[in-house]
XYZ file of C-alpha atoms in Angstrom:
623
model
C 24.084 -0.948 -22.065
C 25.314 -4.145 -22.276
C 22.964 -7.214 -20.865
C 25.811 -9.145 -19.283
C 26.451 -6.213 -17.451
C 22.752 -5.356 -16.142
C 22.397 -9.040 -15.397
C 25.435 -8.322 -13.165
C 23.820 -5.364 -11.548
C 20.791 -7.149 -10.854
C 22.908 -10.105 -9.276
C 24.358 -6.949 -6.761
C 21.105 -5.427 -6.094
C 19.043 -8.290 -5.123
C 21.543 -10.575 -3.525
C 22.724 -14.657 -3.843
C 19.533 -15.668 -1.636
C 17.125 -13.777 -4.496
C 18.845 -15.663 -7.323
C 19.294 -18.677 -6.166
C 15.492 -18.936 -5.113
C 14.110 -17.509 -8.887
C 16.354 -19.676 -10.496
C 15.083 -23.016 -8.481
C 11.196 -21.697 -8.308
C 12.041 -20.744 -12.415
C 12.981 -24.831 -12.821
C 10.141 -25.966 -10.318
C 7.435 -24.133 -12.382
C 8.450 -25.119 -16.009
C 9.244 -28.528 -14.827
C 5.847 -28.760 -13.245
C 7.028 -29.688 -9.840
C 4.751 -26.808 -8.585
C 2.020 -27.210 -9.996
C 2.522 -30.922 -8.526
C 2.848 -29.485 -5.032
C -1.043 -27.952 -5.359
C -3.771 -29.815 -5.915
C -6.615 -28.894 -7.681
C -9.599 -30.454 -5.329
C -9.887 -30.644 -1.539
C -10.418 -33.984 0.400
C -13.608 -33.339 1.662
C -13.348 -33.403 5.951
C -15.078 -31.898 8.411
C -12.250 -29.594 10.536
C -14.727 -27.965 13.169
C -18.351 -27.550 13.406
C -20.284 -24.803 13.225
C -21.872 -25.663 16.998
C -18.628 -25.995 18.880
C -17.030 -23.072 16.996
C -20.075 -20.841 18.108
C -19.609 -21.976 21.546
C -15.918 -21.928 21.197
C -14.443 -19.135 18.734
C -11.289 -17.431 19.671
C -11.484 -14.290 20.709
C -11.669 -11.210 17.903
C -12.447 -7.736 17.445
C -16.104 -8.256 19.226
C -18.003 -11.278 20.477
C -20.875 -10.118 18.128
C -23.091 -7.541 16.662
C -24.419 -6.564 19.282
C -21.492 -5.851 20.748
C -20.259 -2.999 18.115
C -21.869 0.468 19.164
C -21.774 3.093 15.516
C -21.403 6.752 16.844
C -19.619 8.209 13.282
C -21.767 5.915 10.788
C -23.553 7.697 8.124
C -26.561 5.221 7.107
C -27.752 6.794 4.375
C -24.514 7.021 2.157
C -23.771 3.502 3.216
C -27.463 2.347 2.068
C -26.856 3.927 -1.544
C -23.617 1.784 -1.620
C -25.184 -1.748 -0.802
C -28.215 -1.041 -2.678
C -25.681 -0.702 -5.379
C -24.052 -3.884 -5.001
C -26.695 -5.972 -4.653
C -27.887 -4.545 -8.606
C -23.962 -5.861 -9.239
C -22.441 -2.216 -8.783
C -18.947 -2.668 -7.145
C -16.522 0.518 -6.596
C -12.705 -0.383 -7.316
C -9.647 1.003 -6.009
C -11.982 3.311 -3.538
C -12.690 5.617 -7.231
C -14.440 4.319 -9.977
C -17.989 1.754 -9.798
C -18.455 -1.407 -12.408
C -21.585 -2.664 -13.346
C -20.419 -6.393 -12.748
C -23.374 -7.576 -13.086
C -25.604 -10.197 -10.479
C -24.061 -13.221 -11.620
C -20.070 -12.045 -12.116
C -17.749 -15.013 -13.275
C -14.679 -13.188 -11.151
C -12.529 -13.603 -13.725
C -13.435 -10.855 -16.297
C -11.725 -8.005 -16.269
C -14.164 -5.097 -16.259
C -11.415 -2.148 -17.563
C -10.775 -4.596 -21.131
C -13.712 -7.407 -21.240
C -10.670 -10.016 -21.010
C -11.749 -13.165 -19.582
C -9.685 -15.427 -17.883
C -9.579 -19.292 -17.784
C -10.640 -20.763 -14.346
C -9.192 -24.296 -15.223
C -5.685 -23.916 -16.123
C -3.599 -24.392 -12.768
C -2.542 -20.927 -11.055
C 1.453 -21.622 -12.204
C 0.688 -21.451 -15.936
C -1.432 -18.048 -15.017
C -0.078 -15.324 -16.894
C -0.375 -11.796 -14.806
C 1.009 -9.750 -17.407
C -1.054 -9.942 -21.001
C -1.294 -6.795 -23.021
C -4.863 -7.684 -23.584
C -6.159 -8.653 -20.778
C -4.899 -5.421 -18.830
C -4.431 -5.256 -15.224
C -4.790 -7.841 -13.554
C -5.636 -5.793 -10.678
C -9.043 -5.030 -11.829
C -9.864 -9.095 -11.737
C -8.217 -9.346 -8.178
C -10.492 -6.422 -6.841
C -13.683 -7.864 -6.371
C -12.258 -11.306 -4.832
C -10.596 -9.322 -2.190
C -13.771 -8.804 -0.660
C -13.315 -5.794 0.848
C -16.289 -4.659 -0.337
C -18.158 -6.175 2.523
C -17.318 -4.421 5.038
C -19.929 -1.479 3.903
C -22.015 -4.449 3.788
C -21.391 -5.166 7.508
C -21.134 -1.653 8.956
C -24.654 -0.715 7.207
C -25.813 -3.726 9.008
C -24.785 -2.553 11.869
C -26.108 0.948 11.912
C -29.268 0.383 10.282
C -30.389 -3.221 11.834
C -30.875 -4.534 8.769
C -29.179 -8.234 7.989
C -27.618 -8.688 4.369
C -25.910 -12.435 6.065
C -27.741 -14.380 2.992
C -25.941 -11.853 0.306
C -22.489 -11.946 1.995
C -22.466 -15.495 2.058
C -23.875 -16.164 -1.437
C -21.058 -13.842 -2.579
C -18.120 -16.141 -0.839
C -19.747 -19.270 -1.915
C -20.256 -17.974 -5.285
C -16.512 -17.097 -5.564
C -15.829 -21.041 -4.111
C -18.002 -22.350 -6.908
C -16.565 -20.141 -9.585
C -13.014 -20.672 -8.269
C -11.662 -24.332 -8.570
C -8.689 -24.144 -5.794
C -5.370 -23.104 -7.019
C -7.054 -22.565 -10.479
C -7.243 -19.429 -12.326
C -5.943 -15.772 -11.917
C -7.353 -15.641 -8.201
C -5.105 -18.099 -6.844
C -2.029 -16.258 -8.802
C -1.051 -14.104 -5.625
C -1.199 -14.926 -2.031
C -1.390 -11.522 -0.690
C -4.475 -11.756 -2.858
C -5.549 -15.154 -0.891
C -4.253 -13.456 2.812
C -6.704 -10.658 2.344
C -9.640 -12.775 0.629
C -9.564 -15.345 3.997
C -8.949 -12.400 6.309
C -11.967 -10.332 5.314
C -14.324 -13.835 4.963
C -13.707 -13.991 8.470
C -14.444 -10.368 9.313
C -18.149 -11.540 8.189
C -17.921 -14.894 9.192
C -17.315 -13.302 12.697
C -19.784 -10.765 12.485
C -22.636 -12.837 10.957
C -21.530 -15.881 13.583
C -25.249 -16.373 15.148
C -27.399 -15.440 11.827
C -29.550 -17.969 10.847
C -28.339 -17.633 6.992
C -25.078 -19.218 8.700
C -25.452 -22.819 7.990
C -24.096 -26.272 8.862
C -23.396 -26.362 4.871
C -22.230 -22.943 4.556
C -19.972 -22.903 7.423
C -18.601 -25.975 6.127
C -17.931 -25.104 2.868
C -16.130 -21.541 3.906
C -14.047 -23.332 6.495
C -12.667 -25.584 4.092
C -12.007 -23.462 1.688
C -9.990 -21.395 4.200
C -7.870 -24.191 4.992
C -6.701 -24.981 1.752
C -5.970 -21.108 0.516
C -3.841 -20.599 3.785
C -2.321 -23.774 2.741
C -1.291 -23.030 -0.653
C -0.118 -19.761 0.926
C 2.403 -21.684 3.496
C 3.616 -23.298 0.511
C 4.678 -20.201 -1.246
C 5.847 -18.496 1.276
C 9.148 -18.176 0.565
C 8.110 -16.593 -2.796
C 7.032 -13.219 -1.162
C 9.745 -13.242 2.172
C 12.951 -13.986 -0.681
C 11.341 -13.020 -3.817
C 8.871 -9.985 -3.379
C 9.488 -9.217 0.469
C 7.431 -6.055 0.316
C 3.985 -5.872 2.100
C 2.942 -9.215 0.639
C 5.198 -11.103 3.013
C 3.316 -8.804 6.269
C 0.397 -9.665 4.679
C 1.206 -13.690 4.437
C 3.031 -13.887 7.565
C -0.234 -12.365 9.148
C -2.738 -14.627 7.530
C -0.671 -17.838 8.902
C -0.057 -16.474 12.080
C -3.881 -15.190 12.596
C -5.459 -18.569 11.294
C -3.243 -20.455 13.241
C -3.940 -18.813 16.570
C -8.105 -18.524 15.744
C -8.610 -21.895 14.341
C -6.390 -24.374 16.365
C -8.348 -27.551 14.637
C -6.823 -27.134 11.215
C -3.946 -30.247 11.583
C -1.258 -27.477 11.149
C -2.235 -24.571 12.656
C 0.385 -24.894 15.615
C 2.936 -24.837 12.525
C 0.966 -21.403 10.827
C 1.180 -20.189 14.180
C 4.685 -20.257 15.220
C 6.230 -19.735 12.361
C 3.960 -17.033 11.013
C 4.743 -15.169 13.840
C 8.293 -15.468 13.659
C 8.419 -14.517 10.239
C 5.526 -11.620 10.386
C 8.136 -9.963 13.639
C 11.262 -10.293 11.204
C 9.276 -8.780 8.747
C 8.820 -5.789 10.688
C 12.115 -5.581 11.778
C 13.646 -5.662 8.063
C 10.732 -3.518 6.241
C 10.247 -0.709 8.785
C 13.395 1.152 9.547
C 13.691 2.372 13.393
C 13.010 6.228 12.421
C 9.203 4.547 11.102
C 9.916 5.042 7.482
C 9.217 2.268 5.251
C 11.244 0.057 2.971
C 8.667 1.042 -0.264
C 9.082 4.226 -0.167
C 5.288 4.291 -0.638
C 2.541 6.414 1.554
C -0.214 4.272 0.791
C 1.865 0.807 1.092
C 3.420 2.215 4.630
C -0.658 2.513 5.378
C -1.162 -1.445 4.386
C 1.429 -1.983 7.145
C -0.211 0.065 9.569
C -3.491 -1.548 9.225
C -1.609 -4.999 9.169
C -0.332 -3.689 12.461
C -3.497 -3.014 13.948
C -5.106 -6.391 12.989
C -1.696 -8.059 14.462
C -1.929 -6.037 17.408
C -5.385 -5.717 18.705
C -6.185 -9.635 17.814
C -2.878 -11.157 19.960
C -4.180 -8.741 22.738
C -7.546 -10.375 22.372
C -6.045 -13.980 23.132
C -2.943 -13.037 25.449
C -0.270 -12.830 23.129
C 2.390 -10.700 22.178
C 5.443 -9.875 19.746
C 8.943 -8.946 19.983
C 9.530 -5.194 21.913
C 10.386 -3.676 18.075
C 7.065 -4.720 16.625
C 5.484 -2.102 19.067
C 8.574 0.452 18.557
C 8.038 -0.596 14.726
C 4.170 0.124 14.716
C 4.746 3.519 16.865
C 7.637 4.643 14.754
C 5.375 4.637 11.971
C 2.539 6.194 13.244
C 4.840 9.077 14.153
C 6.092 9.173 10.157
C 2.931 9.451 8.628
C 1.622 11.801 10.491
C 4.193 14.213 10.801
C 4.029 14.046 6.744
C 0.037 14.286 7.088
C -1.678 17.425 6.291
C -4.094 17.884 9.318
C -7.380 19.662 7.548
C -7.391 16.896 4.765
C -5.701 13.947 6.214
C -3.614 13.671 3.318
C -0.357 12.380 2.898
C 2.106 13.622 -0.214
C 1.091 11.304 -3.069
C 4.425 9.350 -2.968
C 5.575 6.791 -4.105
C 3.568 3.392 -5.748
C 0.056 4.321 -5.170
C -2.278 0.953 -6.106
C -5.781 1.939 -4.193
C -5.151 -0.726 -1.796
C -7.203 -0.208 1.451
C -8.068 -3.613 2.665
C -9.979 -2.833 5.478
C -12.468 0.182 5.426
C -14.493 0.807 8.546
C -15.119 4.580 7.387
C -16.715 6.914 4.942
C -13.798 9.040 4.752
C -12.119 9.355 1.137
C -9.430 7.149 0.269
C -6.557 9.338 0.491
C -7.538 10.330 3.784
C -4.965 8.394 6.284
C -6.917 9.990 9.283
C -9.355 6.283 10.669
C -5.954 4.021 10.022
C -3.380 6.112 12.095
C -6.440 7.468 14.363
C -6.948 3.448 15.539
C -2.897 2.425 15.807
C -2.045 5.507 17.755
C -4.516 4.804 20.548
C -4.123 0.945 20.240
C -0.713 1.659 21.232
C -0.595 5.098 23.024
C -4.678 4.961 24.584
C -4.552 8.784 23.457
C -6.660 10.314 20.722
C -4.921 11.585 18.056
C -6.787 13.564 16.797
C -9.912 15.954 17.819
C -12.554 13.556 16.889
C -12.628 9.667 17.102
C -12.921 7.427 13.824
C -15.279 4.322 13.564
C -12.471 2.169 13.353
C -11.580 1.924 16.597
C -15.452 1.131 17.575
C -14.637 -1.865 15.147
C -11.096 -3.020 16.742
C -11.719 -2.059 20.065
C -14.997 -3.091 21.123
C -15.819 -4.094 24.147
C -12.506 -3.761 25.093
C -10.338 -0.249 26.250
C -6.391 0.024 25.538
C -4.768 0.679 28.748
C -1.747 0.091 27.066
C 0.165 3.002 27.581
C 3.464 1.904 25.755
C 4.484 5.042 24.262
C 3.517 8.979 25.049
C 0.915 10.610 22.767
C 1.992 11.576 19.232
C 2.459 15.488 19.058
C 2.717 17.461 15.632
C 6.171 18.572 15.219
C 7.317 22.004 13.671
C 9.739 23.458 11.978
C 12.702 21.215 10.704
C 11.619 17.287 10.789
C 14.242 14.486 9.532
C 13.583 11.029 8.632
C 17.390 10.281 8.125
C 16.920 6.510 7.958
C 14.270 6.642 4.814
C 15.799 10.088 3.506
C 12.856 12.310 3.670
C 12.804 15.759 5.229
C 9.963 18.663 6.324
C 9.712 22.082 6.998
C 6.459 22.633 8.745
C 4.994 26.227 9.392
C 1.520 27.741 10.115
C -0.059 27.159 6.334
C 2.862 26.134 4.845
C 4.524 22.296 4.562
C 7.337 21.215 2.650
C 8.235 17.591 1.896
C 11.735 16.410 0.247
C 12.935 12.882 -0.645
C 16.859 12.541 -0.602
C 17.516 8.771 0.370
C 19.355 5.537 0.041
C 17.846 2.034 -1.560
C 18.796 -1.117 -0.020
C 16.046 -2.423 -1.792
C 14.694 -2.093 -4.932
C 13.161 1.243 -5.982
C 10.026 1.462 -7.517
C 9.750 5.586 -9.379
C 13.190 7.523 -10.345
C 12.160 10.093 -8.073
C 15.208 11.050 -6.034
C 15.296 15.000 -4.498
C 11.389 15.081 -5.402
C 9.609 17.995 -3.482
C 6.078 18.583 -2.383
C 4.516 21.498 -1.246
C 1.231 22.188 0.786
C -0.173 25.265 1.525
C -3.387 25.658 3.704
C -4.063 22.504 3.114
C -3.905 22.158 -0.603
C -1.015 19.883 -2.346
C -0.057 22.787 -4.761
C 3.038 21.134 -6.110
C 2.373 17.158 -5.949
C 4.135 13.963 -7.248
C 2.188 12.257 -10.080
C 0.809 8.922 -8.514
C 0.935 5.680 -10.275
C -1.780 5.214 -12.441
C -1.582 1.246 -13.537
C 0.967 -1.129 -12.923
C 0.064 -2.634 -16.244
C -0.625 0.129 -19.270
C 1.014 1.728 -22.294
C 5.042 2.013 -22.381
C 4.559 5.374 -22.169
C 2.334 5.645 -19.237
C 4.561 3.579 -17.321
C 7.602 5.927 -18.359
C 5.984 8.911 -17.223
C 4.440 7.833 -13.913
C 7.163 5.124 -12.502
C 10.056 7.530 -14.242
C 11.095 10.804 -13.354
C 9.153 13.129 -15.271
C 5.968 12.762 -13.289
C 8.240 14.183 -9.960
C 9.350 17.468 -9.166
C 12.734 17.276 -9.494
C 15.462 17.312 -12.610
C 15.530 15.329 -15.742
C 18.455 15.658 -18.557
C 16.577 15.446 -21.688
C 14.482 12.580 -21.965
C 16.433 10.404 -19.780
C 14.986 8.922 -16.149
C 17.514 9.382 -12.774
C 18.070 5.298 -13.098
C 17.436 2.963 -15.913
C 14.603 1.652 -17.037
C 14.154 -2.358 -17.179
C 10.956 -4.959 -17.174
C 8.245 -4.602 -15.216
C 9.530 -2.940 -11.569
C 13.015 -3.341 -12.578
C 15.631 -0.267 -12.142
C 19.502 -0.505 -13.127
C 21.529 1.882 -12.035
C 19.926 3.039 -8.532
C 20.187 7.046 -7.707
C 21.692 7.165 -3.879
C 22.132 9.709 -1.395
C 25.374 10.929 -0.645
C 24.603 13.370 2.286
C 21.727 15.461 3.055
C 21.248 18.211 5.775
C 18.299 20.139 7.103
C 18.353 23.115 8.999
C 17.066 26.128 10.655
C 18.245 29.636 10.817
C 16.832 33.020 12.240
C 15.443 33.877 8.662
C 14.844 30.617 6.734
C 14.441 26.504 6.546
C 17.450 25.162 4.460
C 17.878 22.012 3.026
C 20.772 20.423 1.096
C 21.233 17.354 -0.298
C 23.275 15.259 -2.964
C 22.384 12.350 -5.013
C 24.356 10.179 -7.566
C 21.928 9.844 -10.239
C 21.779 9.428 -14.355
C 24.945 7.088 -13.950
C 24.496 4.957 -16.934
C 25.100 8.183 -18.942
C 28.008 8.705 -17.056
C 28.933 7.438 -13.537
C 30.751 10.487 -12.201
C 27.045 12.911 -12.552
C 25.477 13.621 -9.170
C 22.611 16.058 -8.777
C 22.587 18.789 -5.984
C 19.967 20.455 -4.615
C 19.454 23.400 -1.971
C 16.025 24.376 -1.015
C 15.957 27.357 0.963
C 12.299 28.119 2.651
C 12.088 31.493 4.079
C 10.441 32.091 7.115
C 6.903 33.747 8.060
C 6.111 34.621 4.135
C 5.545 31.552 1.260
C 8.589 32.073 -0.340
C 10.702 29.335 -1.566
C 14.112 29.480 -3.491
C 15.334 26.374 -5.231
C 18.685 25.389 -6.712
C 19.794 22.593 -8.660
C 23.060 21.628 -9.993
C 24.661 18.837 -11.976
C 27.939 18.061 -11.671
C 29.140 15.418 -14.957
C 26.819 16.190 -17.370
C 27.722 15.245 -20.761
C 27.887 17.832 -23.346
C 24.348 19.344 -24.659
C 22.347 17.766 -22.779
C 19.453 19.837 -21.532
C 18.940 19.937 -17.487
C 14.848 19.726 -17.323
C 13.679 21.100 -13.464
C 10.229 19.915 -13.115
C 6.947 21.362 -11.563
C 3.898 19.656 -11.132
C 1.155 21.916 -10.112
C -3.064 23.239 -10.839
C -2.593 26.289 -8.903
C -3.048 29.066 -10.974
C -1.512 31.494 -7.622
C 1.533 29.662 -7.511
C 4.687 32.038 -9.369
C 7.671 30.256 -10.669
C 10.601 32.650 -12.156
C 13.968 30.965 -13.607
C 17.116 31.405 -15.043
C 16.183 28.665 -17.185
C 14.055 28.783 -20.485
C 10.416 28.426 -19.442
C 8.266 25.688 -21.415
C 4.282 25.137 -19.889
C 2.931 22.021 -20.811
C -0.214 20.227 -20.170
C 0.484 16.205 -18.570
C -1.517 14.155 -16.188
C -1.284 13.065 -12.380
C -3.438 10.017 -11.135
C -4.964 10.731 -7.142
C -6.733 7.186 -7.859
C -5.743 3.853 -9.165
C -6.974 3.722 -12.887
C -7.535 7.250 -13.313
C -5.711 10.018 -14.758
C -6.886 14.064 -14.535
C -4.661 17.192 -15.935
C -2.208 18.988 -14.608
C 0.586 21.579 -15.432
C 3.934 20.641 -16.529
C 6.205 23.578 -15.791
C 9.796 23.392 -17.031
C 12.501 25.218 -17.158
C 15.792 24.174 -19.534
C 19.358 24.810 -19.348
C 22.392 23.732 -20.939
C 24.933 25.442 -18.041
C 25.276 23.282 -15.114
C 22.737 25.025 -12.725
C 19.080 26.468 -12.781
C 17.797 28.519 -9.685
C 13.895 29.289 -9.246
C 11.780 31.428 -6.766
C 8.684 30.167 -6.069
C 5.794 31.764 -4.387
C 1.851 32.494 -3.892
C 0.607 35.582 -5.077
């Protein structure tokens, strides 16, 4: 296709305000007016000390340690965890543990041994480097998320690890020359880092190991990471504006309002505020679903929530009315999408093993603790039969009574999500999820009319996760494109257009959709425009019919504009060996991969079935 005329579809997609920004940040960086803007030492001044801010610290999620009471804590897994960090063992992405070593450098990347420079200036920082790999894996470790097992085997056991935690965070200021080096690339990366340093530095506030020095040296370091992140602000609310703007927006707002001696906090404050409720407002739509079109990213926001939340309760403030709807909307979402034995949500959508703050032992893709806590922050009802520990962490000492919204109930039957375009059929054993939306924003996996099914609480046909963000060509194709997602393909070619990085051309949209009930079945239709660089008149229908009291599904898919002899490919993704699939089309069984966990890839089944007419139709059922 010709460049002028992508460049002029990008222009449409993203909007004057996007260009205009890149273009201006694009002559700031190679002129080196940024790196300018951030310097590369601190002036060395003394903001608070540690006396008055023990006597005086803004209220947070508990007063102290002895404070948080552990009912759900399981000691003994926890104590295998730290035992393992301290010998420089550190689990990423919730999956997979590194042997770091005791004296890491945090800037190798343990996946590909690629080192990066800590001296060159964060604008001249190169994120994507075919050798180096992911930068992800370097980022992981500085998060620091790590220490909240740390602090929660503290707290059941009695034991105090202060002197560890706080060599780790002074390491990392030692090893990490400010706004030098990969780990000042991002400031989501910086948000999360200064959030979860003061998680501990909240928790550990009256341990001995908590110097004069160390306090000092933490404190300053805060200030100058949240103020390189003011300064490039506008680079994730015009730029990015995903969940790294809720996260930014957060951080300013949260460090303005708990340290008021920092010269600008009343600025973080007020304007962090502002900017974290229009946030809201713009990435959550008012029927909860989210403007990623991501599960696990739509839980980032939800924890974000409850840290927003819970701490302006704790020091009598409050947001805008549809920060609350907002936060209850999506509560509602998730879990009418969850799978109640598991706590599972459909693998959709860009899946990067983010879970910044984990106050449980429960598995990763288990979304159980996160809506558990926001539902009764919001609602003061359980929402489930048995309580998680992160509401002993978020609400200590202190009981919702906020009773803003009714309890959350499961719902049944048809469920639409018109807004975000996704639809269920819920029965007894049986749940059925199907995407069929609209982008206003950039999509991130070709994955339009996508369908997952569950069945007694097993995903049986699943979408293929993410994998990396930075891997093999091919990789990329197959997880971002539409291959890994159970819908159709026409040969080898993806719904939209492929481009750099998280680029699409060409955007698949919903035309209409419809979802309902009958006496004997569940039926849903729906009709996207799709594969319109091969020819802009094809759109792709589907009709799902689900019939009712046996597991018994009948699918139908037709393309309308297809050019000539070009195979329609309807996709399955399954490892269910009781799952039946008969077609009209000509069966090919392959063997592919899906990824459940960032970095890691395990087999699946590939069932296909070709056709060169304009229309395949397959029964599907357990046997």
């Amino acid at each position: 296709m010709n460049k002028l005329l992508l460049y002029f579809q990008l222009f449409h997609n993203m909007g004057i305000k996007y260009f205009l920004f890149r273009i201006q940040y694009e002559i700031r960086c190679k002129g080196g007016m940024l790196k300018r803007a951030y310097p590369i030492s601190w002036e060395d001044k003394e903001y608070l000390s540690l006396a008055d801010w023990r006597k005086h610290a803004k209220p947070f999620f508990f007063s102290s340690r002895k404070s948080v009471k552990l009912t759900h804590t399981d000691s003994r897994v926890l104590s295998e965890r730290v035992n393992r960090m301290k010998r420089g063992e550190y689990c990423f992405f919730s999956a997979v543990w590194y042997n770091l070593g005791t004296d890491y450098d945090w800037l190798t990347n343990p996946d590909t041994n690629y080192k990066y420079n800590a001296n060159v200036h964060w604008t001249t920082v190169e994120d994507i480097v075919p050798e180096a790999g992911d930068i992800k894996y370097v980022w992981e470790k500085s998060r620091f998320s790590f220490l909240y097992d740390i602090i929660r085997y503290d707290q059941k056991s009695g034991e105090n690890h202060a002197s560890f935690v706080f060599s780790q965070i002074e390491d990392w200021i030692h090893k990490n020359p400010l706004n030098c080096g990969p780990n000042y690339k991002c400031s989501q990366e910086i948000s999360l880092r200064v959030l979860n340093w003061l998680f501990a530095l909240y928790y550990y506030k009256d341990s001995v190991e908590l110097t004069e020095d160390v306090f000092r040296l933490i404190i300053q370091s805060v200030y100058w990471q949240i103020k390189h992140v003011c300064a490039n602000i506008n680079f994730s609310r015009i730029a990015v504006r995903n969940n790294h703007a809720i996260t930014e927006t957060l951080a300013l707002y949260l460090i303005g309002l708990l340290f008021p001696q920092f010269p600008e906090s009343g600025e973080w404050k007020k304007k962090g505020k502002k900017w974290f409720e229009q946030e809201i407002k713009y990435q959550v739509a008012e029927d909860g679903t989210y403007l990623q079109f991501s599960m696990n990213y739509h839980r980032v926001v939800v924890q974000l929530l409850t840290w927003a939340i819970t701490l302006a309760d704790r020091n009598g403030e409050r947001f805008c009315e549809e920060v609350y709807k907002r936060a209850y909307q999506s509560v509602n979402f998730l879990y009418q999408c969850q799978d109640d034995l598991t706590g599972r949500l459909p693998n959709y959508g860009s899946n990067d093993g983010a879970l910044f703050f984990k106050l449980n032992d429960c598995d990763y893709r288990d979304y159980h603790p996160q809506l558990d806590a926001l539902h009764y922050l919001l609602t003061s009802e359980h929402l489930y039969d048995r309580q998680y520990e992160d509401r002993e962490w978020y609400l200590c000492e202190w009981k919702a009574n906020r009773q803003m919204y009714p309890p959350i109930k499961k719902q049944f039957g048809c469920i639409s999500f018109d807004k975000g375009g996704y639809y269920c059929i819920r029965e007894k054993d049986t749940f059925s999820f199907i995407r069929c939306g609209r982008y206003k924003d950039r999509p991130a996996h070709a994955d339009n009319l996508h369908l997952d099914i569950w069945y007694q609480g097993e995903n049986c046909l699943f979408d293929g996760g993410s994998y990396k963000y930075n891997t093999t060509e091919k990789l990329l194709r197959y997880f971002m494109g539409t291959e890994s997602h159970n819908t159709i393909m026409l040969e080898g070619h993806d719904q939209m257009l492929k481009g750099d990085r998280f680029i699409w051309y060409n955007w698949s949209q919903a035309e209409w959709s419809s979802l309902k009930e009958t006496e004997d079945a569940y039926i849903f239709e729906g009709k996207v425009s799709c594969f319109t660089y091969l020819n802009k008149e094809i759109k792709h229908y589907r009709k799902i019919v689900k019939w009712k009291n046996t597991c018994k599904w009948e699918i139908e898919d037709c393309i309308d504009g297809n050019p000539k002899n070009m195979n329609m490919r309807q996709l399955w993704h399954t490892n269910k060996d009781n799952l039946s699939l008969e077609s009209n089309g000509e069966t090919i069984d392959t063997e592919q991969l899906c990824s459940n966990y960032y970095g890691q890839t395990t087999k699946c089944r590939q069932i296909e079935f070709q056709t060169k007419n304009s229309s395949i139709k397959t029964i599907l059922q357990f046997i």
